[in-house]
mmCIF file of C-alpha atoms in Angstrom:
data_model
loop_
_atom_site.group_PDB
_atom_site.id
_atom_site.type_symbol
_atom_site.label_atom_id
_atom_site.label_comp_id
_atom_site.label_asym_id
_atom_site.label_seq_id
_atom_site.Cartn_x
_atom_site.Cartn_y
_atom_site.Cartn_z
ATOM 1 C CA MET A 1 53.536 -58.279 52.539
ATOM 2 C CA ASN A 2 50.593 -57.294 54.721
ATOM 3 C CA TYR A 3 46.922 -57.621 53.827
ATOM 4 C CA ARG A 4 46.443 -53.908 53.031
ATOM 5 C CA SER A 5 49.359 -53.655 50.528
ATOM 6 C CA ALA A 6 48.390 -56.985 48.897
ATOM 7 C CA SER A 7 44.816 -55.692 48.362
ATOM 8 C CA THR A 8 46.072 -52.444 46.884
ATOM 9 C CA THR A 9 48.398 -54.291 44.523
ATOM 10 C CA MET A 10 45.592 -56.614 43.400
ATOM 11 C CA LEU A 11 43.278 -53.655 42.716
ATOM 12 C CA PHE A 12 46.002 -51.920 40.704
ATOM 13 C CA VAL A 13 46.654 -55.051 38.592
ATOM 14 C CA ALA A 14 42.907 -55.604 38.095
ATOM 15 C CA GLY A 15 42.568 -52.002 36.900
ATOM 16 C CA LEU A 16 45.373 -52.520 34.393
ATOM 17 C CA LEU A 17 43.687 -55.649 33.068
ATOM 18 C CA LEU A 18 40.501 -53.682 32.427
ATOM 19 C CA LEU A 19 42.272 -51.141 30.203
ATOM 20 C CA PRO A 20 42.057 -51.846 26.470
ATOM 21 C CA ALA A 21 45.275 -53.054 24.881
ATOM 22 C CA GLY A 22 47.009 -52.247 21.603
ATOM 23 C CA PRO A 23 47.412 -49.107 19.500
ATOM 24 C CA ALA A 24 43.698 -48.303 19.639
ATOM 25 C CA ALA A 25 43.976 -48.061 23.415
ATOM 26 C CA ALA A 26 46.723 -45.478 23.133
ATOM 27 C CA GLN A 27 44.550 -43.433 20.796
ATOM 28 C CA ALA A 28 41.555 -43.696 23.114
ATOM 29 C CA VAL A 29 43.540 -42.453 26.089
ATOM 30 C CA ALA A 30 45.620 -39.810 24.274
ATOM 31 C CA PRO A 31 44.206 -36.280 24.368
ATOM 32 C CA ALA A 32 43.036 -34.733 21.118
ATOM 33 C CA ALA A 33 45.713 -32.735 19.359
ATOM 34 C CA ALA A 34 45.221 -28.978 19.409
ATOM 35 C CA PRO A 35 44.723 -27.358 16.018
ATOM 36 C CA ALA A 36 47.922 -26.039 14.505
ATOM 37 C CA PRO A 37 48.354 -22.264 14.485
ATOM 38 C CA VAL A 38 47.653 -20.778 11.054
ATOM 39 C CA GLY A 39 48.806 -17.247 11.672
ATOM 40 C CA VAL A 40 50.198 -14.719 14.095
ATOM 41 C CA VAL A 41 49.240 -11.240 15.265
ATOM 42 C CA LYS A 42 51.973 -8.949 13.920
ATOM 43 C CA ARG A 43 50.651 -5.495 14.832
ATOM 44 C CA LEU A 44 47.885 -4.044 16.926
ATOM 45 C CA ALA A 45 46.675 -0.731 18.229
ATOM 46 C CA GLY A 46 43.931 0.157 20.665
ATOM 47 C CA THR A 47 41.396 -2.384 21.847
ATOM 48 C CA VAL A 48 41.633 -5.790 20.160
ATOM 49 C CA SER A 49 40.219 -9.052 21.509
ATOM 50 C CA LEU A 50 40.675 -12.645 20.427
ATOM 51 C CA GLU A 51 37.909 -15.164 21.091
ATOM 52 C CA ARG A 52 38.723 -18.869 21.019
ATOM 53 C CA ALA A 53 36.359 -21.681 22.052
ATOM 54 C CA GLY A 54 34.039 -19.216 23.776
ATOM 55 C CA THR A 55 36.781 -17.515 25.804
ATOM 56 C CA ARG A 56 37.611 -13.901 25.018
ATOM 57 C CA SER A 57 40.943 -12.300 25.915
ATOM 58 C CA ALA A 58 42.970 -9.272 24.914
ATOM 59 C CA ALA A 59 45.006 -9.915 21.779
ATOM 60 C CA ALA A 60 48.753 -9.349 21.880
ATOM 61 C CA VAL A 61 51.512 -9.070 19.309
ATOM 62 C CA GLY A 62 52.896 -12.569 18.767
ATOM 63 C CA ALA A 63 49.620 -14.326 19.655
ATOM 64 C CA THR A 64 48.831 -17.296 17.415
ATOM 65 C CA VAL A 65 45.626 -17.473 15.417
ATOM 66 C CA LEU A 66 43.721 -20.738 14.939
ATOM 67 C CA PRO A 67 40.874 -21.751 12.650
ATOM 68 C CA GLY A 68 37.607 -20.715 14.295
ATOM 69 C CA ASP A 69 39.101 -17.720 16.121
ATOM 70 C CA THR A 70 37.184 -14.443 16.204
ATOM 71 C CA LEU A 71 38.981 -11.107 16.268
ATOM 72 C CA ARG A 72 37.191 -7.941 17.393
ATOM 73 C CA THR A 73 38.476 -4.400 17.357
ATOM 74 C CA GLY A 74 37.132 -1.493 19.380
ATOM 75 C CA ALA A 75 36.484 2.055 18.172
ATOM 76 C CA ASP A 76 40.209 2.742 18.617
ATOM 77 C CA GLY A 77 41.391 -0.698 17.490
ATOM 78 C CA ALA A 78 43.267 -2.154 14.538
ATOM 79 C CA VAL A 79 45.111 -5.439 14.103
ATOM 80 C CA GLY A 80 47.386 -6.969 11.465
ATOM 81 C CA ILE A 81 47.651 -10.733 11.041
ATOM 82 C CA THR A 82 50.019 -12.739 8.861
ATOM 83 C CA LEU A 83 48.800 -16.212 7.865
ATOM 84 C CA ALA A 84 51.057 -19.186 7.122
ATOM 85 C CA ASP A 85 50.902 -18.584 3.351
ATOM 86 C CA ASP A 86 51.915 -14.922 3.850
ATOM 87 C CA THR A 87 48.378 -13.586 3.390
ATOM 88 C CA LEU A 88 48.055 -10.307 5.283
ATOM 89 C CA LEU A 89 44.772 -9.366 6.967
ATOM 90 C CA THR A 90 44.356 -5.900 8.498
ATOM 91 C CA LEU A 91 41.207 -5.160 10.490
ATOM 92 C CA GLY A 92 40.095 -1.588 10.992
ATOM 93 C CA ALA A 93 38.184 -0.044 13.877
ATOM 94 C CA ASP A 94 34.884 -1.574 15.071
ATOM 95 C CA SER A 95 35.432 -4.800 13.137
ATOM 96 C CA GLU A 96 34.567 -8.434 13.779
ATOM 97 C CA LEU A 97 36.239 -11.171 11.749
ATOM 98 C CA VAL A 98 36.029 -14.954 12.043
ATOM 99 C CA LEU A 99 38.762 -17.111 10.543
ATOM 100 C CA ASP A 100 36.360 -19.894 9.557
ATOM 101 C CA SER A 101 38.865 -22.204 7.899
ATOM 102 C CA PHE A 102 42.422 -22.214 6.647
ATOM 103 C CA SER A 103 44.570 -24.941 5.141
ATOM 104 C CA PHE A 104 47.972 -24.633 3.538
ATOM 105 C CA ASP A 105 50.618 -27.043 2.288
ATOM 106 C CA SER A 106 53.959 -25.228 2.347
ATOM 107 C CA THR A 107 55.433 -27.623 -0.222
ATOM 108 C CA THR A 108 52.767 -27.454 -2.929
ATOM 109 C CA HIS A 109 51.164 -24.125 -1.897
ATOM 110 C CA ASP A 110 47.746 -25.800 -2.068
ATOM 111 C CA GLY A 111 45.150 -24.709 0.428
ATOM 112 C CA GLY A 112 42.138 -22.561 1.048
ATOM 113 C CA LEU A 113 40.830 -19.735 3.203
ATOM 114 C CA LEU A 114 37.339 -18.762 4.340
ATOM 115 C CA VAL A 115 36.914 -15.581 6.359
ATOM 116 C CA SER A 116 33.684 -14.039 7.666
ATOM 117 C CA LEU A 117 33.642 -10.288 8.197
ATOM 118 C CA TRP A 118 30.539 -9.583 10.264
ATOM 119 C CA ARG A 119 31.187 -5.844 10.687
ATOM 120 C CA GLY A 120 33.858 -3.300 9.941
ATOM 121 C CA THR A 121 36.646 -3.456 7.382
ATOM 122 C CA VAL A 122 39.479 -5.777 6.450
ATOM 123 C CA GLY A 123 42.319 -5.037 4.072
ATOM 124 C CA VAL A 124 43.786 -8.073 2.339
ATOM 125 C CA VAL A 125 47.036 -8.772 0.537
ATOM 126 C CA THR A 126 46.878 -12.337 -0.744
ATOM 127 C CA GLY A 127 49.699 -14.778 -0.152
ATOM 128 C CA LEU A 128 50.797 -18.006 -1.807
ATOM 129 C CA ILE A 129 47.330 -19.595 -1.925
ATOM 130 C CA GLY A 130 45.921 -16.560 -3.715
ATOM 131 C CA ARG A 131 48.732 -16.557 -6.228
ATOM 132 C CA LYS A 132 48.305 -20.246 -7.049
ATOM 133 C CA ALA A 133 44.537 -20.658 -6.783
ATOM 134 C CA PRO A 134 42.646 -17.415 -6.101
ATOM 135 C CA GLU A 135 39.329 -19.282 -6.313
ATOM 136 C CA LYS A 136 40.264 -21.001 -3.027
ATOM 137 C CA LEU A 137 40.061 -17.686 -1.142
ATOM 138 C CA ARG A 138 36.606 -16.633 0.004
ATOM 139 C CA PHE A 139 35.442 -13.721 2.117
ATOM 140 C CA GLN A 140 31.856 -13.445 3.272
ATOM 141 C CA THR A 141 29.742 -10.777 4.935
ATOM 142 C CA ARG A 142 26.136 -10.995 6.043
ATOM 143 C CA THR A 143 25.020 -10.087 2.533
ATOM 144 C CA VAL A 144 27.665 -11.313 0.071
ATOM 145 C CA VAL A 145 30.320 -13.969 -0.530
ATOM 146 C CA LEU A 146 33.379 -12.708 -2.388
ATOM 147 C CA GLY A 147 35.576 -14.807 -4.606
ATOM 148 C CA VAL A 148 39.075 -13.385 -4.895
ATOM 149 C CA ARG A 149 40.544 -12.544 -8.297
ATOM 150 C CA GLY A 150 43.073 -9.897 -7.289
ATOM 151 C CA THR A 151 45.974 -9.640 -4.903
ATOM 152 C CA GLU A 152 45.042 -6.573 -2.834
ATOM 153 C CA PHE A 153 41.564 -5.461 -1.837
ATOM 154 C CA ILE A 154 39.407 -4.103 0.980
ATOM 155 C CA VAL A 155 36.122 -5.534 2.224
ATOM 156 C CA ASP A 156 33.850 -3.034 3.982
ATOM 157 C CA ALA A 157 30.913 -4.349 5.999
ATOM 158 C CA SER A 158 30.584 -1.293 8.226
ATOM 159 C CA GLY A 159 27.063 -0.467 7.005
ATOM 160 C CA VAL A 160 25.792 -3.946 7.904
ATOM 161 C CA ALA A 161 23.628 -4.120 11.025
ATOM 162 C CA ARG A 162 24.398 -6.810 13.505
#
């Protein structure tokens, strides 16, 4: 072994010795898990964008929806989303909706949903969460927070200035 390869080997071994050991080390080095998808875009028409972590892109049928995503429709836009508990959300033209939080246990049907509609309209058909615990579904606009007590309804925030 020559001097150069021996030095490189020693540096490599020294670097390994400096790494933390044990299960905590694996957690420290492992990348954070991405949030699980909570829904999917089933239908769309016209201009629809999906904003995630500050990046906006055109929405497409089959695109997954995550907690924290913002959906925007243009003057000609509409989009239909199905959430994991079979809740259906349909945004009309010139709408902006944020899926603030969503949790759902497919075994017990426990969970919750918080949606912010900043402008426009959203039609809602509640799914399994709404059937089991309607009080766990909340929709908010700039001026009101709605608690759900029915299975189908429309929220209209089109008169709200941004």
